XYZ file of C-alpha atoms in Angstrom:
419
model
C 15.310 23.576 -28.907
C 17.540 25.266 -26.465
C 15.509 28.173 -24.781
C 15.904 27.439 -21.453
C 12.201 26.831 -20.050
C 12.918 23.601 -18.541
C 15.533 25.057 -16.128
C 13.628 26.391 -13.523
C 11.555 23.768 -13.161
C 14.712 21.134 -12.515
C 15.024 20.211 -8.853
C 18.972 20.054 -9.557
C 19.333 23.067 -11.530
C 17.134 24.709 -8.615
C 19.666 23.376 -6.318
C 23.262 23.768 -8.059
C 22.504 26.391 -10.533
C 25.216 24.613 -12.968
C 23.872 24.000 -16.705
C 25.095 20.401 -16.807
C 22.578 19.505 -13.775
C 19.772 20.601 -15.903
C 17.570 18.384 -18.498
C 18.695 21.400 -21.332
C 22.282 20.256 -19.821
C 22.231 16.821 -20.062
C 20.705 16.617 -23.282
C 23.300 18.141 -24.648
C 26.064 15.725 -23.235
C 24.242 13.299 -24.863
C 24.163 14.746 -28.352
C 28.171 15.100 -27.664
C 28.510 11.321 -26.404
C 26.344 10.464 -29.519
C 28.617 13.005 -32.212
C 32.090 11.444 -30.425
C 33.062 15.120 -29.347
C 33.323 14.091 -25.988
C 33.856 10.280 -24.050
C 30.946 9.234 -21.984
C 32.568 8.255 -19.067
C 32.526 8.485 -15.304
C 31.152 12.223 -15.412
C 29.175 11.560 -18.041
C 27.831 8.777 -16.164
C 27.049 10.822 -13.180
C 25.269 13.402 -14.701
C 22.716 11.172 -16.357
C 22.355 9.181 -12.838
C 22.154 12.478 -11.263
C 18.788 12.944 -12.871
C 15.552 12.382 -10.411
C 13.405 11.320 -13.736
C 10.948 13.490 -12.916
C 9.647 14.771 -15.975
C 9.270 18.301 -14.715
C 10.521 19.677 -17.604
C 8.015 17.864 -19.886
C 5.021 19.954 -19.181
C 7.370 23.429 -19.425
C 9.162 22.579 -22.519
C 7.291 24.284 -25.781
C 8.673 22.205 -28.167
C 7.099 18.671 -26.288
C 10.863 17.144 -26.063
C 10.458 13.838 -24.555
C 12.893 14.026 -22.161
C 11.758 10.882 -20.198
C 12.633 8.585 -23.116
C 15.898 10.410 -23.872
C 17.601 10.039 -20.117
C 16.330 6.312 -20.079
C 17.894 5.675 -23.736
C 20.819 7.503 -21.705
C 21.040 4.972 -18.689
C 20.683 1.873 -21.085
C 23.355 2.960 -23.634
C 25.736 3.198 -20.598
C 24.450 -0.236 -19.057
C 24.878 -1.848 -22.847
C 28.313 0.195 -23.699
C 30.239 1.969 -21.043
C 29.557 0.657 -17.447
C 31.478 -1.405 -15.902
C 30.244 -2.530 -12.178
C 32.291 -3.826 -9.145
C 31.498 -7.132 -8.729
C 29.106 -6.716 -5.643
C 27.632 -3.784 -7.492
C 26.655 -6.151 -10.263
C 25.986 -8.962 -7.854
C 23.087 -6.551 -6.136
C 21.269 -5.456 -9.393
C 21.077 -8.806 -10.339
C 19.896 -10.083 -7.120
C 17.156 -7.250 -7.474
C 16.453 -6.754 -11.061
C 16.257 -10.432 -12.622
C 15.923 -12.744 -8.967
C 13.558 -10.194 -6.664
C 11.654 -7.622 -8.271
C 9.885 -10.043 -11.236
C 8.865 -12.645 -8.923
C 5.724 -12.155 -6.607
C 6.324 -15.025 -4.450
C 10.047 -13.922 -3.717
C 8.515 -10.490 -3.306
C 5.912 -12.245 -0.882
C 8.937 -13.879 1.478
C 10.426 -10.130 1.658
C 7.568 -8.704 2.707
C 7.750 -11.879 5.193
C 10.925 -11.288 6.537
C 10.413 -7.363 6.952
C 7.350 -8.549 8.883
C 9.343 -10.525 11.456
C 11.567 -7.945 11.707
C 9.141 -5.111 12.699
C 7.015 -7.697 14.836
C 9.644 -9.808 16.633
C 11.319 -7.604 18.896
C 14.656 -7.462 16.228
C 14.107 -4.335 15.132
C 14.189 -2.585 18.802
C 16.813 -5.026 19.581
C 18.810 -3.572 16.526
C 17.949 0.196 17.679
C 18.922 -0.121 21.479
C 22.508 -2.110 20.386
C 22.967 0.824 18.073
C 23.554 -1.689 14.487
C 21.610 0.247 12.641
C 24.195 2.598 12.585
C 26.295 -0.393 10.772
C 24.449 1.476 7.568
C 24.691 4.808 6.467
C 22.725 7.800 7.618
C 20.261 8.293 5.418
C 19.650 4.305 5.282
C 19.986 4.642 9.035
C 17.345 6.935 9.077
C 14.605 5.633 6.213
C 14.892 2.408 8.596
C 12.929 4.256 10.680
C 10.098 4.915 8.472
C 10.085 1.718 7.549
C 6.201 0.708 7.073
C 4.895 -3.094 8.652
C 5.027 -5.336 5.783
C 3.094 -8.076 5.106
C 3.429 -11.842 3.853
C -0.013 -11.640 2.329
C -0.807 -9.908 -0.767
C -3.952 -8.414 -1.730
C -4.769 -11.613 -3.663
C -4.018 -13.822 -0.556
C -6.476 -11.435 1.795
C -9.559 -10.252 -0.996
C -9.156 -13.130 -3.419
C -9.041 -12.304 -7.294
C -12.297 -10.988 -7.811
C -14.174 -8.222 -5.996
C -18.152 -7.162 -7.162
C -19.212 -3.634 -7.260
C -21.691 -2.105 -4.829
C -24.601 -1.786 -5.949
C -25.308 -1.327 -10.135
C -21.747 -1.939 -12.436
C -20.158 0.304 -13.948
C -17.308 -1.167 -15.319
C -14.866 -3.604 -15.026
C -11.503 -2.656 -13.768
C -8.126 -4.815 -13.311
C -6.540 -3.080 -10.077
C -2.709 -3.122 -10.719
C -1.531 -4.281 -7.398
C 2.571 -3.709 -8.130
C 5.438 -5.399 -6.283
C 6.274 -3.272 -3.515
C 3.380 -2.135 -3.145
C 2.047 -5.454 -2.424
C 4.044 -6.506 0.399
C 5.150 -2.812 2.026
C 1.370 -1.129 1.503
C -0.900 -3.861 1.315
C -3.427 -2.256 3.304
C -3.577 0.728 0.900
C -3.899 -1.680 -1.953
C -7.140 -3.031 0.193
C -8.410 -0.105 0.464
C -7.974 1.131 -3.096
C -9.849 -1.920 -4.020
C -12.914 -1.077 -1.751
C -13.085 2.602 -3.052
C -13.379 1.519 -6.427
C -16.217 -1.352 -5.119
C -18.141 1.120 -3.149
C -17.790 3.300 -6.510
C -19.288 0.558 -8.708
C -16.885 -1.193 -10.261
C -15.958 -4.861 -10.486
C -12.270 -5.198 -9.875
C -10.483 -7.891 -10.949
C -6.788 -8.923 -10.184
C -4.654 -10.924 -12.528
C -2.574 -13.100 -10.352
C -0.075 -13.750 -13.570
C 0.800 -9.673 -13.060
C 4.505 -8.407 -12.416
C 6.380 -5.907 -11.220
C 6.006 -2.670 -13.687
C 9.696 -2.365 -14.852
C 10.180 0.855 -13.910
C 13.066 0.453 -11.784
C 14.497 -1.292 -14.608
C 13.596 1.179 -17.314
C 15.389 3.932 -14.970
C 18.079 1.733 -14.611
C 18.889 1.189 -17.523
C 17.717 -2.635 -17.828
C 15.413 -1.836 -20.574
C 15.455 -5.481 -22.002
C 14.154 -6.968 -18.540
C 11.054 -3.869 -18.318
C 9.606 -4.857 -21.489
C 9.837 -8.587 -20.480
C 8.183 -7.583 -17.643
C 5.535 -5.221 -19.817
C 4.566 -7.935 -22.066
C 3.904 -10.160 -19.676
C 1.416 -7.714 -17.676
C 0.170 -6.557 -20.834
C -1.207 -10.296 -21.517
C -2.225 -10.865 -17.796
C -5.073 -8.083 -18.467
C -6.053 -8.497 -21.642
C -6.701 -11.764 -20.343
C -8.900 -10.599 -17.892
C -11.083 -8.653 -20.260
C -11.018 -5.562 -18.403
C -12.401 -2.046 -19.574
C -9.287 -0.228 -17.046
C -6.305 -0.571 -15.595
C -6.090 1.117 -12.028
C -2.951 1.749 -10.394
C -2.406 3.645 -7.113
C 1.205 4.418 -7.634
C 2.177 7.351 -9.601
C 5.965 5.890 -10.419
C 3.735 2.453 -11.207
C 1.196 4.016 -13.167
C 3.643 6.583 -15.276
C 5.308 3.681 -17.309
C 2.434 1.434 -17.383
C 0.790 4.104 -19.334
C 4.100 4.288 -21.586
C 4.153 0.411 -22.296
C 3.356 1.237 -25.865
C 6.415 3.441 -26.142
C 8.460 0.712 -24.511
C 7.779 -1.647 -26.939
C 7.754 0.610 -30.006
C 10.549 -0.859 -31.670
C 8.306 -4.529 -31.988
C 5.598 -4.416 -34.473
C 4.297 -7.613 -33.069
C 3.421 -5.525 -30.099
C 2.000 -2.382 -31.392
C -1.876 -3.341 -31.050
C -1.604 -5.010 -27.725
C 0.634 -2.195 -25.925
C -1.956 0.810 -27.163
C -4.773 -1.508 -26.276
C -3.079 -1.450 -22.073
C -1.779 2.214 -21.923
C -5.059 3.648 -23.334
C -6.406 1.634 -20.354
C -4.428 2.658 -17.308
C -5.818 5.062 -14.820
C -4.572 6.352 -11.689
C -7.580 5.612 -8.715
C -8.694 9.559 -7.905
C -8.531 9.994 -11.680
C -11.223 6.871 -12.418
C -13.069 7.891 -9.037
C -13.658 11.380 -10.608
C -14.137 10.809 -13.951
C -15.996 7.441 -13.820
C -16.893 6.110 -10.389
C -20.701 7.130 -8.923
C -20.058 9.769 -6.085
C -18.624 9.083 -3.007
C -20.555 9.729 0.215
C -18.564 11.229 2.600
C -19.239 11.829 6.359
C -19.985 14.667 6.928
C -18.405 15.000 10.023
C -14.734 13.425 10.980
C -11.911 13.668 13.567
C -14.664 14.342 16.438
C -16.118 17.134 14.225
C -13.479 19.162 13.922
C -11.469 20.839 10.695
C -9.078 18.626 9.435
C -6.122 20.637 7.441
C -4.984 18.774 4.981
C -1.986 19.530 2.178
C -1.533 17.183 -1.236
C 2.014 16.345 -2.366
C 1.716 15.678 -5.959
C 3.222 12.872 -7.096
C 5.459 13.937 -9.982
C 5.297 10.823 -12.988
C 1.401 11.251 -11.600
C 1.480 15.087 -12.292
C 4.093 15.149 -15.113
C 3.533 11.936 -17.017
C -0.329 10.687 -16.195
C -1.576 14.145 -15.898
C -3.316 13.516 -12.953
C -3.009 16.685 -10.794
C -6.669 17.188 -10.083
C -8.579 14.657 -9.433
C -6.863 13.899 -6.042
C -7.351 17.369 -4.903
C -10.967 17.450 -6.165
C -11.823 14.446 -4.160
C -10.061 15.432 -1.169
C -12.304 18.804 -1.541
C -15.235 16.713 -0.807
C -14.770 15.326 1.908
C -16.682 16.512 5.046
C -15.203 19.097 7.719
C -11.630 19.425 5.304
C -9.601 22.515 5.215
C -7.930 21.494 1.791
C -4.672 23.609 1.988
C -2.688 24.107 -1.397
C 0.742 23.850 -0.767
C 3.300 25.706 -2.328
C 5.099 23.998 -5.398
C 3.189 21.276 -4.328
C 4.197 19.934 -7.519
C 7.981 20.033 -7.600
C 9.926 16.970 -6.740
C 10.271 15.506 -2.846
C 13.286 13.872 -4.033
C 12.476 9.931 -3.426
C 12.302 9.368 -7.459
C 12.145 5.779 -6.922
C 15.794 4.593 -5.264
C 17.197 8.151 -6.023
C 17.096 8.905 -2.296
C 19.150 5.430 -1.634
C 21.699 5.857 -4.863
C 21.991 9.717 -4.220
C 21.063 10.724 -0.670
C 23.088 13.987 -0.739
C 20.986 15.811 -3.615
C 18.010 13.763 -2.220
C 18.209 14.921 1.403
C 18.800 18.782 0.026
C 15.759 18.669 -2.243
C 13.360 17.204 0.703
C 14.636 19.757 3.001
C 13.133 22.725 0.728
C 9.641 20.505 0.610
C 9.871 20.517 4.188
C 9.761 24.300 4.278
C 6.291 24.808 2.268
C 4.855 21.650 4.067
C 5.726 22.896 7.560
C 4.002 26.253 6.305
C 0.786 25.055 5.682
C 0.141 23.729 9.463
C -1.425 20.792 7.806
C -2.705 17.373 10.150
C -2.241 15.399 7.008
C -0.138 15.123 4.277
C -1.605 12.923 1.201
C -0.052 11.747 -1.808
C -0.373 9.310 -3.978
C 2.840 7.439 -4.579
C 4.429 5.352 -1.974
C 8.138 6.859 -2.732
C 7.219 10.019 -2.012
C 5.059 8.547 0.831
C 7.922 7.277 2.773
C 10.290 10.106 1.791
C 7.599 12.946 3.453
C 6.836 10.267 6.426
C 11.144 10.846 6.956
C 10.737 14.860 6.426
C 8.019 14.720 9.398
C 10.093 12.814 11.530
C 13.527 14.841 10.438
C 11.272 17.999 11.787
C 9.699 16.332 15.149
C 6.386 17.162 13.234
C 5.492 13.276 13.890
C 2.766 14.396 16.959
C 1.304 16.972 14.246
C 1.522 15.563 11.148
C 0.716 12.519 9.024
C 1.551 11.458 5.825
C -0.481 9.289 4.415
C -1.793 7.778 1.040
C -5.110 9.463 -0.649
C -6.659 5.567 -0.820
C -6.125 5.213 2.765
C -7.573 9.268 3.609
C -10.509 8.289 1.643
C -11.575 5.188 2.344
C -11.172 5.814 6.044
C -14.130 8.740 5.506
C -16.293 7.596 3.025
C -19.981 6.073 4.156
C -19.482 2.395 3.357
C -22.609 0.909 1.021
């Protein structure tokens, strides 16, 4: 299929207007790499990294061309074939794809050390000398954002089993993720509360891992089904009925583990048994919890405007547009504002704002324009990439003393009437 639909809804294509920087683009460079009309090499290589991964183009293409699974084939054949890394270069994605990322307790002593950081004095220290500026820019200026960390898991602070309020409804494992763990540990709390006071048990495998997909978009496809297998036993040990996650990026390959691992047989029952399982938390609030009570009143009684930021691997891959809105509809004394293309990419995509800050920093910019139009108080989404990437739009616009961004666990939990 070549008809075109995907292209206008391609944040890069949006941006440059050049066929290449669209999915219809790159799929053809592929297909040339692939019939040896043309070399894959640097350019080649830039094109496919210049991809977001958003999937975008998924829900507008007619003929259901899995674009997802082609650019990650992409980034692996180049890994496997063609890519050849500086030394450091290699020396930092091993340091965080095989020593960092699949280890909780390493993960655990980050979250540590960003802790004393933040607490200790350093970081002001580190702002009034000016060292930050030792970094670039845009690293310069996400150090800002940066959110308190924490030493202690969810685990360490709730333990590995939490009962439901009042009569079960079902038993869910709560996907607690790496990152997430030590940077938003407090959302992870409070997504584990929500589904309590909605009436299920949740239960937390501590053998769990890091997703893998920063690996599968990085083309270290060998080390994310590692990590899927493992996860995959960790809950089917736990005999849950679902598997929550509260990260869209999180939740978009955990639902994919079965594609993953398509090319091992041995797999096949165990990996449709997990994604068939795997629900984002507004989507399992909606379509299973018991109602949340709401107060009716919050804020000192007045309205509260508030905008939604979808996610896009929650949107594109999961999809899990509604629910979020729907539940942020109910709550008491909310102007829910819809923003435009609430849906298009804010251009975090994982590390794509760190690898490719340029296209990242142009794409946020034109969010910034539809969010600043809808006068909202709070700005809720439910992926912590594109949680920290809005939080650095808000502060880029001095919108900081009008706005907050802020995860849809955390909106909700803080209003609903605790059992």
């Amino acid at each position: 299929m070549r008809c075109g639909f995907c292209l206008p809804a391609c944040p890069t294509f949006k941006e440059t207007g050049v066929e290449a920087e669209s999915p219809r683009g790159r799929i053809s460079l592929m297909k040339a790499a692939v019939d040896g009309i043309m070399e894959p090499g640097i350019s080649f290589e830039d094109q496919m990294n210049h991809c977001l991964g958003c999937r975008a183009c998924e829900p507008a293409c007619p003929a259901d061309v899995k674009y997802g699974q082609l650019i990650e084939q992409a980034r692996d054949a180049i890994e496997t074939h063609t890519k050849q890394h500086r030394w450091w270069v290699s020396g930092v994605r091993k340091l965080v794809f095989k020593e960092l990322f699949p280890h909780q307790k390493r993960m655990s002593l980050l979250g540590s050390g960003l802790h004393f950081y933040k607490k200790s004095g350093l970081q002001t220290i580190v702002r009034k000398t000016g060292a930050v500026k030792v970094f670039s820019k845009h690293l310069s200026d996400m150090e800002t954002i940066l959110p308190d960390a924490s030493s202690k898991g969810i685990v360490e602070q709730l333990g590995t089993y939490i009962p439901a309020k009042g009569e079960k409804i079902a038993t869910v494992g709560m996907f607690r993720g790496c990152l997430m763990d030590v940077l938003f540990t407090e959302t992870n709390i409070k997504t584990v509360k929500l589904l309590s006071e909605a009436g299920f048990d949740v239960v937390i495998p501590e053998t769990q891992n890091c997703c893998g997909a920063l690996h599968a978009h990085s083309g270290e496809s060998d080390q994310a089904k590692a990590l899927a297998k493992n996860n995959i036993r960790a809950f089917q040990e736990a005999g849950v009925d679902y598997i929550v996650s509260n990260a869209g990026g999180c939740g978009a390959i955990l639902v994919e583990y079965d594609h993953l691992l398509h090319e091992e047989p041995e797999w096949k029952e165990a990996s449709a048994w997990f994604a068939v399982r795997v629900k984002d938390i507004s989507t399992i609030l909606v379509e299973q919890g018991r109602p949340l009570q709401f107060a009716e009143t919050v804020d000192g009684g007045a309205s509260t405007r508030v905008t939604y930021q979808d996610s896009c691997h929650l949107r594109n891959v999961m999809k899990g547009s509604n629910p979020a809105r729907q539940l942020l509809k109910e709550v008491g004394s909310v102007a829910y504002i819809e923003m435009k293309d609430a849906g298009s990419c804010c251009g975090s995509a994982g590390i794509y704002n760190v690898t490719q800050p340029v296209m990242a920093n142009q794409i946020l910019e034109h969010k910034m324009e539809n969010v600043n139009a809808t006068a909202a108080q709070y700005l809720v989404t439910s992926n912590p990439g594109c949680l920290l990437q809005m939080k650095l739009g808000i502060e880029k616009h001095g919108q900081k003393d009008r706005m907050e961004a802020v995860h849809i666990a955390d909106f909700l939990y803080d209003r609903v009437v605790k059992n």
